[in-house]
Amino acid sequence: MHSHLLPGLDDGAEEMEESLNMLRKFVELGYKKAILTPHVMSDAYKNTPEGIREKLELLKTHARDIDVRIEAAAEYYVDEMLLSKLESNEEILFFGQHKYVLIETSYINESSYFAHVCFELQSKGYRPVLAHPERYIYLYNDFGKYEELCDRGLLLQLNISSLIGYYSPMSKKIAKKLIDNKMVHMVGTDCHSMKQVAVLEKAMQTSYFNKLRDLPLLNNTL
Protein backbone atom coordinates (compact mmCIF):
# COMPACT_ATOMS: atom_id res chain seq x y z
CA MET A 1 0.00 0.00 0.00
CA HIS A 2 0.90 3.67 -0.37
CA SER A 3 2.20 4.42 -3.84
CA HIS A 4 1.97 7.23 -6.34
CA LEU A 5 1.59 5.57 -9.71
CA LEU A 6 -1.78 6.82 -10.91
CA PRO A 7 -0.51 8.84 -13.87
CA GLY A 8 -0.61 12.61 -13.90
CA LEU A 9 -2.27 13.21 -10.53
CA ASP A 10 0.65 14.27 -8.34
CA ASP A 11 4.46 14.12 -8.14
CA GLY A 12 4.42 10.42 -8.97
CA ALA A 13 4.13 8.72 -12.36
CA GLU A 14 3.53 11.19 -15.17
CA GLU A 15 2.57 8.88 -18.03
CA MET A 16 0.56 5.68 -18.29
CA GLU A 17 3.55 3.69 -19.53
CA GLU A 18 5.52 4.56 -16.40
CA SER A 19 2.58 3.44 -14.26
CA LEU A 20 2.43 0.12 -16.09
CA ASN A 21 6.19 -0.42 -15.80
CA MET A 22 5.98 0.18 -12.05
CA LEU A 23 3.12 -2.29 -11.72
CA ARG A 24 5.05 -4.92 -13.68
CA LYS A 25 8.04 -4.46 -11.40
CA PHE A 26 5.82 -4.75 -8.31
CA VAL A 27 4.59 -8.10 -9.62
CA GLU A 28 8.17 -9.18 -10.25
CA LEU A 29 8.97 -8.35 -6.61
CA GLY A 30 6.09 -10.53 -5.44
CA TYR A 31 3.32 -8.03 -4.88
CA LYS A 32 -0.23 -9.28 -5.48
CA LYS A 33 -2.12 -6.06 -4.76
CA ALA A 34 -1.39 -2.34 -4.89
CA ILE A 35 -3.32 0.39 -3.09
CA LEU A 36 -2.63 3.63 -4.94
CA THR A 37 -2.67 6.81 -2.88
CA PRO A 38 -2.22 10.09 -4.78
CA HIS A 39 -1.62 13.22 -2.76
CA VAL A 40 -4.53 15.42 -1.73
CA MET A 41 -3.14 18.77 -0.62
CA SER A 42 -4.79 22.18 -0.72
CA ASP A 43 -1.89 24.14 -2.21
CA ALA A 44 -0.60 21.61 -4.72
CA TYR A 45 -2.82 18.59 -5.42
CA LYS A 46 -6.54 19.22 -5.27
CA ASN A 47 -7.45 15.70 -6.32
CA THR A 48 -11.06 14.63 -5.86
CA PRO A 49 -12.53 11.15 -5.25
CA GLU A 50 -14.16 11.33 -8.68
CA GLY A 51 -10.92 12.23 -10.44
CA ILE A 52 -8.97 9.55 -8.62
CA ARG A 53 -11.54 6.85 -9.41
CA GLU A 54 -11.63 7.91 -13.06
CA LYS A 55 -7.85 7.57 -13.36
CA LEU A 56 -7.96 4.23 -11.54
CA GLU A 57 -10.43 2.81 -14.05
CA LEU A 58 -8.25 4.04 -16.91
CA LEU A 59 -5.22 2.34 -15.39
CA LYS A 60 -7.17 -0.89 -14.87
CA THR A 61 -8.09 -0.88 -18.55
CA HIS A 62 -4.44 -0.60 -19.58
CA ALA A 63 -3.22 -3.08 -16.95
CA ARG A 64 -5.48 -6.00 -17.84
CA ASP A 65 -2.50 -8.19 -18.74
CA ILE A 66 -0.69 -7.50 -15.44
CA ASP A 67 -1.40 -10.00 -12.67
CA VAL A 68 -2.02 -7.56 -9.84
CA ARG A 69 -5.11 -6.17 -8.14
CA ILE A 70 -5.24 -2.41 -7.85
CA GLU A 71 -7.36 -0.14 -5.69
CA ALA A 72 -7.16 3.55 -4.94
CA ALA A 73 -7.49 5.75 -1.87
CA ALA A 74 -5.48 8.89 -1.16
CA GLU A 75 -2.71 10.36 0.96
CA TYR A 76 -4.25 13.35 2.69
CA TYR A 77 -2.09 16.23 3.84
CA VAL A 78 -3.24 17.43 7.26
CA ASP A 79 -4.32 21.00 6.60
CA GLU A 80 -7.29 23.31 6.74
CA MET A 81 -8.77 21.81 3.58
CA LEU A 82 -8.85 18.30 5.04
CA LEU A 83 -10.42 19.57 8.25
CA SER A 84 -13.04 21.40 6.21
CA LYS A 85 -13.82 18.25 4.22
CA LEU A 86 -14.37 16.34 7.43
CA GLU A 87 -16.50 19.00 9.08
CA SER A 88 -18.70 19.31 5.99
CA ASN A 89 -19.01 15.51 5.64
CA GLU A 90 -17.40 15.38 2.20
CA GLU A 91 -16.33 12.00 0.89
CA ILE A 92 -12.98 10.81 2.24
CA LEU A 93 -11.22 8.00 0.41
CA PHE A 94 -10.27 5.10 2.64
CA PHE A 95 -8.98 1.56 2.18
CA GLY A 96 -9.67 -1.72 3.94
CA GLN A 97 -12.77 -2.90 5.79
CA HIS A 98 -11.81 -0.83 8.83
CA LYS A 99 -11.85 2.44 6.86
CA TYR A 100 -8.16 3.29 7.06
CA VAL A 101 -7.29 6.84 5.97
CA LEU A 102 -3.69 7.65 5.07
CA ILE A 103 -2.50 11.05 6.33
CA GLU A 104 0.76 12.98 6.32
CA THR A 105 2.08 16.27 7.67
CA SER A 106 4.96 18.63 7.05
CA TYR A 107 8.31 16.94 7.64
CA ILE A 108 9.57 19.92 9.63
CA ASN A 109 6.72 21.14 11.82
CA GLU A 110 3.74 19.45 13.43
CA SER A 111 0.47 20.67 11.96
CA SER A 112 -1.72 22.81 14.16
CA TYR A 113 -4.65 20.90 12.62
CA PHE A 114 -3.30 17.45 13.50
CA ALA A 115 -5.16 16.74 16.73
CA HIS A 116 -8.44 18.13 15.40
CA VAL A 117 -8.21 16.19 12.12
CA CYS A 118 -7.44 12.94 13.95
CA PHE A 119 -10.38 13.51 16.29
CA GLU A 120 -12.72 14.17 13.36
CA LEU A 121 -11.51 11.08 11.52
CA GLN A 122 -11.94 8.83 14.53
CA SER A 123 -15.32 10.29 15.46
CA LYS A 124 -16.57 9.49 11.94
CA GLY A 125 -15.43 5.89 12.16
CA TYR A 126 -12.17 6.17 10.23
CA ARG A 127 -8.82 4.84 11.44
CA PRO A 128 -6.05 7.36 10.73
CA VAL A 129 -2.80 5.90 9.42
CA LEU A 130 0.21 8.20 9.69
CA ALA A 131 2.40 7.79 6.62
CA HIS A 132 6.18 7.45 7.06
CA PRO A 133 6.45 8.58 10.73
CA GLU A 134 10.18 7.93 10.56
CA ARG A 135 10.57 10.97 8.28
CA TYR A 136 9.11 13.65 10.56
CA ILE A 137 11.93 15.72 12.00
CA TYR A 138 9.70 17.25 14.67
CA LEU A 139 9.31 13.81 16.28
CA TYR A 140 13.01 12.97 16.41
CA ASN A 141 13.93 14.54 19.76
CA ASP A 142 11.53 12.40 21.79
CA PHE A 143 10.75 8.80 20.85
CA GLY A 144 7.94 8.92 23.38
CA LYS A 145 5.98 11.00 20.89
CA TYR A 146 5.60 7.90 18.72
CA GLU A 147 4.19 6.03 21.69
CA GLU A 148 1.75 8.89 22.30
CA LEU A 149 0.54 8.65 18.70
CA CYS A 150 -0.14 4.94 19.13
CA ASP A 151 -1.87 5.55 22.45
CA ARG A 152 -4.18 8.02 20.66
CA GLY A 153 -5.24 5.29 18.27
CA LEU A 154 -3.12 6.23 15.27
CA LEU A 155 -1.56 3.51 13.16
CA LEU A 156 2.01 3.96 11.91
CA GLN A 157 2.97 3.12 8.31
CA LEU A 158 6.68 2.69 7.65
CA ASN A 159 8.30 3.27 4.25
CA ILE A 160 10.35 0.21 3.27
CA SER A 161 13.00 2.37 1.58
CA SER A 162 13.78 4.00 4.93
CA LEU A 163 15.54 0.76 5.88
CA ILE A 164 18.53 1.72 3.73
CA GLY A 165 18.53 5.41 4.59
CA TYR A 166 17.04 6.54 1.29
CA TYR A 167 15.53 9.65 2.87
CA SER A 168 18.12 10.35 5.57
CA PRO A 169 20.34 8.52 8.07
CA MET A 170 18.02 9.59 10.89
CA SER A 171 14.93 8.20 9.19
CA LYS A 172 16.76 4.88 8.90
CA LYS A 173 17.62 4.95 12.60
CA ILE A 174 14.04 5.75 13.63
CA ALA A 175 12.64 3.12 11.26
CA LYS A 176 14.76 0.43 12.86
CA LYS A 177 13.80 1.57 16.35
CA LEU A 178 10.11 1.47 15.46
CA ILE A 179 10.55 -2.08 14.17
CA ASP A 180 12.51 -3.14 17.26
CA ASN A 181 9.74 -1.76 19.46
CA LYS A 182 7.04 -3.45 17.35
CA MET A 183 5.41 -0.08 16.65
CA VAL A 184 4.86 -0.57 12.92
CA HIS A 185 1.30 -1.39 11.90
CA MET A 186 1.61 -1.12 8.12
CA VAL A 187 4.39 -0.88 5.56
CA GLY A 188 4.30 0.96 2.26
CA THR A 189 6.45 1.49 -0.79
CA ASP A 190 5.69 5.21 -1.28
CA CYS A 191 7.08 4.74 -4.78
CA HIS A 192 6.77 7.71 -7.12
CA SER A 193 8.96 6.46 -9.98
CA MET A 194 10.88 3.51 -11.40
CA LYS A 195 13.99 4.87 -9.69
CA GLN A 196 12.29 4.50 -6.33
CA VAL A 197 11.12 1.00 -7.20
CA ALA A 198 14.80 0.10 -7.64
CA VAL A 199 15.51 1.53 -4.17
CA LEU A 200 12.59 -0.50 -2.81
CA GLU A 201 14.03 -3.69 -4.28
CA LYS A 202 17.34 -3.05 -2.53
CA ALA A 203 15.62 -2.33 0.79
CA MET A 204 13.67 -5.59 0.55
CA GLN A 205 16.97 -7.48 0.73
CA THR A 206 17.88 -6.20 4.21
CA SER A 207 17.65 -8.08 7.49
CA TYR A 208 15.30 -5.45 8.88
CA PHE A 209 12.87 -6.10 6.05
CA ASN A 210 12.68 -9.68 7.29
CA LYS A 211 12.04 -8.34 10.80
CA LEU A 212 9.23 -6.24 9.36
CA ARG A 213 7.64 -9.29 7.78
CA ASP A 214 7.64 -11.03 11.16
CA LEU A 215 5.43 -8.31 12.67
CA PRO A 216 1.62 -8.69 12.67
CA LEU A 217 1.23 -6.13 9.90
CA LEU A 218 -2.23 -5.04 8.87
CA ASN A 219 -1.16 -5.22 5.22
CA ASN A 220 -2.02 -8.90 5.43
CA THR A 221 -5.68 -8.01 6.00
CA LEU A 222 -6.08 -5.56 3.12
PDB file of C-alpha atoms in Angstrom:
ATOM      1  CA  MET A   1       0.000   0.000   0.000  1.00  0.00           C
ATOM      2  CA  HIS A   2       0.904   3.674  -0.372  1.00  0.00           C
ATOM      3  CA  SER A   3       2.202   4.415  -3.843  1.00  0.00           C
ATOM      4  CA  HIS A   4       1.974   7.231  -6.338  1.00  0.00           C
ATOM      5  CA  LEU A   5       1.590   5.568  -9.710  1.00  0.00           C
ATOM      6  CA  LEU A   6      -1.778   6.818 -10.915  1.00  0.00           C
ATOM      7  CA  PRO A   7      -0.512   8.842 -13.873  1.00  0.00           C
ATOM      8  CA  GLY A   8      -0.614  12.608 -13.904  1.00  0.00           C
ATOM      9  CA  LEU A   9      -2.269  13.208 -10.530  1.00  0.00           C
ATOM     10  CA  ASP A  10       0.649  14.267  -8.345  1.00  0.00           C
ATOM     11  CA  ASP A  11       4.455  14.117  -8.141  1.00  0.00           C
ATOM     12  CA  GLY A  12       4.424  10.415  -8.974  1.00  0.00           C
ATOM     13  CA  ALA A  13       4.128   8.717 -12.359  1.00  0.00           C
ATOM     14  CA  GLU A  14       3.530  11.193 -15.168  1.00  0.00           C
ATOM     15  CA  GLU A  15       2.571   8.885 -18.028  1.00  0.00           C
ATOM     16  CA  MET A  16       0.563   5.676 -18.293  1.00  0.00           C
ATOM     17  CA  GLU A  17       3.554   3.691 -19.527  1.00  0.00           C
ATOM     18  CA  GLU A  18       5.523   4.564 -16.397  1.00  0.00           C
ATOM     19  CA  SER A  19       2.582   3.440 -14.257  1.00  0.00           C
ATOM     20  CA  LEU A  20       2.432   0.124 -16.090  1.00  0.00           C
ATOM     21  CA  ASN A  21       6.187  -0.419 -15.797  1.00  0.00           C
ATOM     22  CA  MET A  22       5.981   0.184 -12.054  1.00  0.00           C
ATOM     23  CA  LEU A  23       3.117  -2.292 -11.719  1.00  0.00           C
ATOM     24  CA  ARG A  24       5.052  -4.916 -13.684  1.00  0.00           C
ATOM     25  CA  LYS A  25       8.037  -4.463 -11.396  1.00  0.00           C
ATOM     26  CA  PHE A  26       5.824  -4.745  -8.310  1.00  0.00           C
ATOM     27  CA  VAL A  27       4.590  -8.098  -9.617  1.00  0.00           C
ATOM     28  CA  GLU A  28       8.172  -9.178 -10.247  1.00  0.00           C
ATOM     29  CA  LEU A  29       8.971  -8.352  -6.615  1.00  0.00           C
ATOM     30  CA  GLY A  30       6.094 -10.533  -5.436  1.00  0.00           C
ATOM     31  CA  TYR A  31       3.318  -8.028  -4.878  1.00  0.00           C
ATOM     32  CA  LYS A  32      -0.230  -9.278  -5.482  1.00  0.00           C
ATOM     33  CA  LYS A  33      -2.123  -6.062  -4.764  1.00  0.00           C
ATOM     34  CA  ALA A  34      -1.392  -2.344  -4.893  1.00  0.00           C
ATOM     35  CA  ILE A  35      -3.315   0.393  -3.091  1.00  0.00           C
ATOM     36  CA  LEU A  36      -2.629   3.630  -4.937  1.00  0.00           C
ATOM     37  CA  THR A  37      -2.668   6.810  -2.875  1.00  0.00           C
ATOM     38  CA  PRO A  38      -2.221  10.088  -4.782  1.00  0.00           C
ATOM     39  CA  HIS A  39      -1.618  13.219  -2.759  1.00  0.00           C
ATOM     40  CA  VAL A  40      -4.528  15.423  -1.727  1.00  0.00           C
ATOM     41  CA  MET A  41      -3.137  18.773  -0.622  1.00  0.00           C
ATOM     42  CA  SER A  42      -4.795  22.182  -0.722  1.00  0.00           C
ATOM     43  CA  ASP A  43      -1.888  24.137  -2.209  1.00  0.00           C
ATOM     44  CA  ALA A  44      -0.598  21.612  -4.717  1.00  0.00           C
ATOM     45  CA  TYR A  45      -2.817  18.595  -5.420  1.00  0.00           C
ATOM     46  CA  LYS A  46      -6.544  19.218  -5.273  1.00  0.00           C
ATOM     47  CA  ASN A  47      -7.447  15.704  -6.321  1.00  0.00           C
ATOM     48  CA  THR A  48     -11.059  14.627  -5.856  1.00  0.00           C
ATOM     49  CA  PRO A  49     -12.526  11.155  -5.247  1.00  0.00           C
ATOM     50  CA  GLU A  50     -14.162  11.333  -8.685  1.00  0.00           C
ATOM     51  CA  GLY A  51     -10.917  12.235 -10.438  1.00  0.00           C
ATOM     52  CA  ILE A  52      -8.968   9.548  -8.621  1.00  0.00           C
ATOM     53  CA  ARG A  53     -11.544   6.852  -9.414  1.00  0.00           C
ATOM     54  CA  GLU A  54     -11.628   7.912 -13.062  1.00  0.00           C
ATOM     55  CA  LYS A  55      -7.848   7.572 -13.361  1.00  0.00           C
ATOM     56  CA  LEU A  56      -7.963   4.231 -11.537  1.00  0.00           C
ATOM     57  CA  GLU A  57     -10.435   2.811 -14.053  1.00  0.00           C
ATOM     58  CA  LEU A  58      -8.251   4.037 -16.907  1.00  0.00           C
ATOM     59  CA  LEU A  59      -5.217   2.339 -15.386  1.00  0.00           C
ATOM     60  CA  LYS A  60      -7.174  -0.886 -14.867  1.00  0.00           C
ATOM     61  CA  THR A  61      -8.087  -0.884 -18.553  1.00  0.00           C
ATOM     62  CA  HIS A  62      -4.440  -0.596 -19.578  1.00  0.00           C
ATOM     63  CA  ALA A  63      -3.219  -3.075 -16.949  1.00  0.00           C
ATOM     64  CA  ARG A  64      -5.482  -5.999 -17.837  1.00  0.00           C
ATOM     65  CA  ASP A  65      -2.498  -8.188 -18.736  1.00  0.00           C
ATOM     66  CA  ILE A  66      -0.693  -7.501 -15.445  1.00  0.00           C
ATOM     67  CA  ASP A  67      -1.403 -10.001 -12.671  1.00  0.00           C
ATOM     68  CA  VAL A  68      -2.018  -7.560  -9.838  1.00  0.00           C
ATOM     69  CA  ARG A  69      -5.110  -6.167  -8.136  1.00  0.00           C
ATOM     70  CA  ILE A  70      -5.243  -2.411  -7.855  1.00  0.00           C
ATOM     71  CA  GLU A  71      -7.359  -0.143  -5.691  1.00  0.00           C
ATOM     72  CA  ALA A  72      -7.163   3.555  -4.937  1.00  0.00           C
ATOM     73  CA  ALA A  73      -7.492   5.746  -1.871  1.00  0.00           C
ATOM     74  CA  ALA A  74      -5.476   8.894  -1.159  1.00  0.00           C
ATOM     75  CA  GLU A  75      -2.707  10.355   0.963  1.00  0.00           C
ATOM     76  CA  TYR A  76      -4.252  13.352   2.686  1.00  0.00           C
ATOM     77  CA  TYR A  77      -2.092  16.226   3.845  1.00  0.00           C
ATOM     78  CA  VAL A  78      -3.242  17.432   7.256  1.00  0.00           C
ATOM     79  CA  ASP A  79      -4.317  21.001   6.600  1.00  0.00           C
ATOM     80  CA  GLU A  80      -7.295  23.309   6.742  1.00  0.00           C
ATOM     81  CA  MET A  81      -8.772  21.809   3.576  1.00  0.00           C
ATOM     82  CA  LEU A  82      -8.851  18.300   5.042  1.00  0.00           C
ATOM     83  CA  LEU A  83     -10.423  19.567   8.247  1.00  0.00           C
ATOM     84  CA  SER A  84     -13.044  21.403   6.208  1.00  0.00           C
ATOM     85  CA  LYS A  85     -13.825  18.248   4.217  1.00  0.00           C
ATOM     86  CA  LEU A  86     -14.370  16.336   7.432  1.00  0.00           C
ATOM     87  CA  GLU A  87     -16.495  19.001   9.080  1.00  0.00           C
ATOM     88  CA  SER A  88     -18.700  19.306   5.987  1.00  0.00           C
ATOM     89  CA  ASN A  89     -19.012  15.508   5.637  1.00  0.00           C
ATOM     90  CA  GLU A  90     -17.400  15.378   2.199  1.00  0.00           C
ATOM     91  CA  GLU A  91     -16.325  12.000   0.894  1.00  0.00           C
ATOM     92  CA  ILE A  92     -12.980  10.814   2.238  1.00  0.00           C
ATOM     93  CA  LEU A  93     -11.222   8.002   0.407  1.00  0.00           C
ATOM     94  CA  PHE A  94     -10.269   5.095   2.636  1.00  0.00           C
ATOM     95  CA  PHE A  95      -8.977   1.560   2.183  1.00  0.00           C
ATOM     96  CA  GLY A  96      -9.670  -1.722   3.939  1.00  0.00           C
ATOM     97  CA  GLN A  97     -12.767  -2.902   5.791  1.00  0.00           C
ATOM     98  CA  HIS A  98     -11.813  -0.827   8.829  1.00  0.00           C
ATOM     99  CA  LYS A  99     -11.852   2.442   6.864  1.00  0.00           C
ATOM    100  CA  TYR A 100      -8.162   3.285   7.063  1.00  0.00           C
ATOM    101  CA  VAL A 101      -7.294   6.838   5.969  1.00  0.00           C
ATOM    102  CA  LEU A 102      -3.687   7.646   5.074  1.00  0.00           C
ATOM    103  CA  ILE A 103      -2.504  11.050   6.328  1.00  0.00           C
ATOM    104  CA  GLU A 104       0.761  12.981   6.323  1.00  0.00           C
ATOM    105  CA  THR A 105       2.081  16.274   7.667  1.00  0.00           C
ATOM    106  CA  SER A 106       4.957  18.633   7.050  1.00  0.00           C
ATOM    107  CA  TYR A 107       8.307  16.942   7.644  1.00  0.00           C
ATOM    108  CA  ILE A 108       9.567  19.922   9.630  1.00  0.00           C
ATOM    109  CA  ASN A 109       6.718  21.143  11.820  1.00  0.00           C
ATOM    110  CA  GLU A 110       3.739  19.450  13.427  1.00  0.00           C
ATOM    111  CA  SER A 111       0.474  20.666  11.955  1.00  0.00           C
ATOM    112  CA  SER A 112      -1.723  22.813  14.163  1.00  0.00           C
ATOM    113  CA  TYR A 113      -4.651  20.902  12.622  1.00  0.00           C
ATOM    114  CA  PHE A 114      -3.304  17.451  13.496  1.00  0.00           C
ATOM    115  CA  ALA A 115      -5.164  16.736  16.734  1.00  0.00           C
ATOM    116  CA  HIS A 116      -8.444  18.127  15.401  1.00  0.00           C
ATOM    117  CA  VAL A 117      -8.209  16.189  12.123  1.00  0.00           C
ATOM    118  CA  CYS A 118      -7.444  12.938  13.952  1.00  0.00           C
ATOM    119  CA  PHE A 119     -10.375  13.512  16.293  1.00  0.00           C
ATOM    120  CA  GLU A 120     -12.725  14.167  13.365  1.00  0.00           C
ATOM    121  CA  LEU A 121     -11.509  11.082  11.517  1.00  0.00           C
ATOM    122  CA  GLN A 122     -11.945   8.834  14.526  1.00  0.00           C
ATOM    123  CA  SER A 123     -15.323  10.287  15.464  1.00  0.00           C
ATOM    124  CA  LYS A 124     -16.568   9.495  11.942  1.00  0.00           C
ATOM    125  CA  GLY A 125     -15.434   5.886  12.156  1.00  0.00           C
ATOM    126  CA  TYR A 126     -12.169   6.170  10.228  1.00  0.00           C
ATOM    127  CA  ARG A 127      -8.825   4.842  11.435  1.00  0.00           C
ATOM    128  CA  PRO A 128      -6.049   7.358  10.726  1.00  0.00           C
ATOM    129  CA  VAL A 129      -2.800   5.898   9.417  1.00  0.00           C
ATOM    130  CA  LEU A 130       0.214   8.199   9.689  1.00  0.00           C
ATOM    131  CA  ALA A 131       2.400   7.786   6.622  1.00  0.00           C
ATOM    132  CA  HIS A 132       6.179   7.445   7.065  1.00  0.00           C
ATOM    133  CA  PRO A 133       6.448   8.579  10.727  1.00  0.00           C
ATOM    134  CA  GLU A 134      10.184   7.930  10.556  1.00  0.00           C
ATOM    135  CA  ARG A 135      10.567  10.968   8.283  1.00  0.00           C
ATOM    136  CA  TYR A 136       9.112  13.647  10.562  1.00  0.00           C
ATOM    137  CA  ILE A 137      11.932  15.717  11.998  1.00  0.00           C
ATOM    138  CA  TYR A 138       9.697  17.250  14.668  1.00  0.00           C
ATOM    139  CA  LEU A 139       9.312  13.812  16.278  1.00  0.00           C
ATOM    140  CA  TYR A 140      13.015  12.970  16.413  1.00  0.00           C
ATOM    141  CA  ASN A 141      13.927  14.541  19.764  1.00  0.00           C
ATOM    142  CA  ASP A 142      11.527  12.401  21.789  1.00  0.00           C
ATOM    143  CA  PHE A 143      10.747   8.800  20.851  1.00  0.00           C
ATOM    144  CA  GLY A 144       7.942   8.916  23.384  1.00  0.00           C
ATOM    145  CA  LYS A 145       5.979  10.996  20.890  1.00  0.00           C
ATOM    146  CA  TYR A 146       5.599   7.904  18.717  1.00  0.00           C
ATOM    147  CA  GLU A 147       4.190   6.030  21.691  1.00  0.00           C
ATOM    148  CA  GLU A 148       1.750   8.889  22.297  1.00  0.00           C
ATOM    149  CA  LEU A 149       0.537   8.653  18.699  1.00  0.00           C
ATOM    150  CA  CYS A 150      -0.138   4.941  19.129  1.00  0.00           C
ATOM    151  CA  ASP A 151      -1.873   5.550  22.452  1.00  0.00           C
ATOM    152  CA  ARG A 152      -4.179   8.024  20.663  1.00  0.00           C
ATOM    153  CA  GLY A 153      -5.237   5.287  18.268  1.00  0.00           C
ATOM    154  CA  LEU A 154      -3.117   6.225  15.271  1.00  0.00           C
ATOM    155  CA  LEU A 155      -1.557   3.514  13.159  1.00  0.00           C
ATOM    156  CA  LEU A 156       2.012   3.958  11.912  1.00  0.00           C
ATOM    157  CA  GLN A 157       2.968   3.120   8.315  1.00  0.00           C
ATOM    158  CA  LEU A 158       6.683   2.686   7.647  1.00  0.00           C
ATOM    159  CA  ASN A 159       8.302   3.266   4.248  1.00  0.00           C
ATOM    160  CA  ILE A 160      10.349   0.209   3.269  1.00  0.00           C
ATOM    161  CA  SER A 161      13.000   2.366   1.579  1.00  0.00           C
ATOM    162  CA  SER A 162      13.783   4.001   4.929  1.00  0.00           C
ATOM    163  CA  LEU A 163      15.544   0.762   5.879  1.00  0.00           C
ATOM    164  CA  ILE A 164      18.534   1.719   3.730  1.00  0.00           C
ATOM    165  CA  GLY A 165      18.531   5.414   4.585  1.00  0.00           C
ATOM    166  CA  TYR A 166      17.045   6.541   1.292  1.00  0.00           C
ATOM    167  CA  TYR A 167      15.526   9.651   2.865  1.00  0.00           C
ATOM    168  CA  SER A 168      18.125  10.345   5.568  1.00  0.00           C
ATOM    169  CA  PRO A 169      20.344   8.517   8.073  1.00  0.00           C
ATOM    170  CA  MET A 170      18.024   9.593  10.894  1.00  0.00           C
ATOM    171  CA  SER A 171      14.928   8.200   9.188  1.00  0.00           C
ATOM    172  CA  LYS A 172      16.757   4.876   8.897  1.00  0.00           C
ATOM    173  CA  LYS A 173      17.618   4.954  12.604  1.00  0.00           C
ATOM    174  CA  ILE A 174      14.042   5.752  13.630  1.00  0.00           C
ATOM    175  CA  ALA A 175      12.642   3.119  11.257  1.00  0.00           C
ATOM    176  CA  LYS A 176      14.759   0.426  12.860  1.00  0.00           C
ATOM    177  CA  LYS A 177      13.799   1.572  16.350  1.00  0.00           C
ATOM    178  CA  LEU A 178      10.110   1.469  15.460  1.00  0.00           C
ATOM    179  CA  ILE A 179      10.550  -2.080  14.174  1.00  0.00           C
ATOM    180  CA  ASP A 180      12.514  -3.144  17.261  1.00  0.00           C
ATOM    181  CA  ASN A 181       9.743  -1.756  19.463  1.00  0.00           C
ATOM    182  CA  LYS A 182       7.042  -3.445  17.355  1.00  0.00           C
ATOM    183  CA  MET A 183       5.406  -0.081  16.652  1.00  0.00           C
ATOM    184  CA  VAL A 184       4.861  -0.566  12.924  1.00  0.00           C
ATOM    185  CA  HIS A 185       1.301  -1.387  11.902  1.00  0.00           C
ATOM    186  CA  MET A 186       1.614  -1.123   8.120  1.00  0.00           C
ATOM    187  CA  VAL A 187       4.387  -0.879   5.558  1.00  0.00           C
ATOM    188  CA  GLY A 188       4.304   0.957   2.263  1.00  0.00           C
ATOM    189  CA  THR A 189       6.446   1.488  -0.789  1.00  0.00           C
ATOM    190  CA  ASP A 190       5.686   5.207  -1.280  1.00  0.00           C
ATOM    191  CA  CYS A 191       7.080   4.737  -4.779  1.00  0.00           C
ATOM    192  CA  HIS A 192       6.768   7.715  -7.118  1.00  0.00           C
ATOM    193  CA  SER A 193       8.964   6.458  -9.976  1.00  0.00           C
ATOM    194  CA  MET A 194      10.883   3.512 -11.398  1.00  0.00           C
ATOM    195  CA  LYS A 195      13.990   4.873  -9.690  1.00  0.00           C
ATOM    196  CA  GLN A 196      12.293   4.503  -6.328  1.00  0.00           C
ATOM    197  CA  VAL A 197      11.121   0.996  -7.204  1.00  0.00           C
ATOM    198  CA  ALA A 198      14.802   0.101  -7.637  1.00  0.00           C
ATOM    199  CA  VAL A 199      15.507   1.527  -4.174  1.00  0.00           C
ATOM    200  CA  LEU A 200      12.592  -0.503  -2.808  1.00  0.00           C
ATOM    201  CA  GLU A 201      14.030  -3.691  -4.279  1.00  0.00           C
ATOM    202  CA  LYS A 202      17.336  -3.050  -2.532  1.00  0.00           C
ATOM    203  CA  ALA A 203      15.619  -2.327   0.793  1.00  0.00           C
ATOM    204  CA  MET A 204      13.673  -5.587   0.550  1.00  0.00           C
ATOM    205  CA  GLN A 205      16.969  -7.476   0.735  1.00  0.00           C
ATOM    206  CA  THR A 206      17.885  -6.196   4.208  1.00  0.00           C
ATOM    207  CA  SER A 207      17.653  -8.082   7.493  1.00  0.00           C
ATOM    208  CA  TYR A 208      15.295  -5.451   8.883  1.00  0.00           C
ATOM    209  CA  PHE A 209      12.871  -6.100   6.055  1.00  0.00           C
ATOM    210  CA  ASN A 210      12.680  -9.685   7.291  1.00  0.00           C
ATOM    211  CA  LYS A 211      12.040  -8.338  10.798  1.00  0.00           C
ATOM    212  CA  LEU A 212       9.226  -6.244   9.359  1.00  0.00           C
ATOM    213  CA  ARG A 213       7.642  -9.289   7.783  1.00  0.00           C
ATOM    214  CA  ASP A 214       7.635 -11.033  11.158  1.00  0.00           C
ATOM    215  CA  LEU A 215       5.433  -8.305  12.669  1.00  0.00           C
ATOM    216  CA  PRO A 216       1.621  -8.685  12.674  1.00  0.00           C
ATOM    217  CA  LEU A 217       1.234  -6.132   9.897  1.00  0.00           C
ATOM    218  CA  LEU A 218      -2.232  -5.037   8.874  1.00  0.00           C
ATOM    219  CA  ASN A 219      -1.162  -5.217   5.218  1.00  0.00           C
ATOM    220  CA  ASN A 220      -2.019  -8.896   5.434  1.00  0.00           C
ATOM    221  CA  THR A 221      -5.684  -8.009   6.000  1.00  0.00           C
ATOM    222  CA  LEU A 222      -6.077  -5.559   3.119  1.00  0.00           C
TER     223      LEU A 222
END
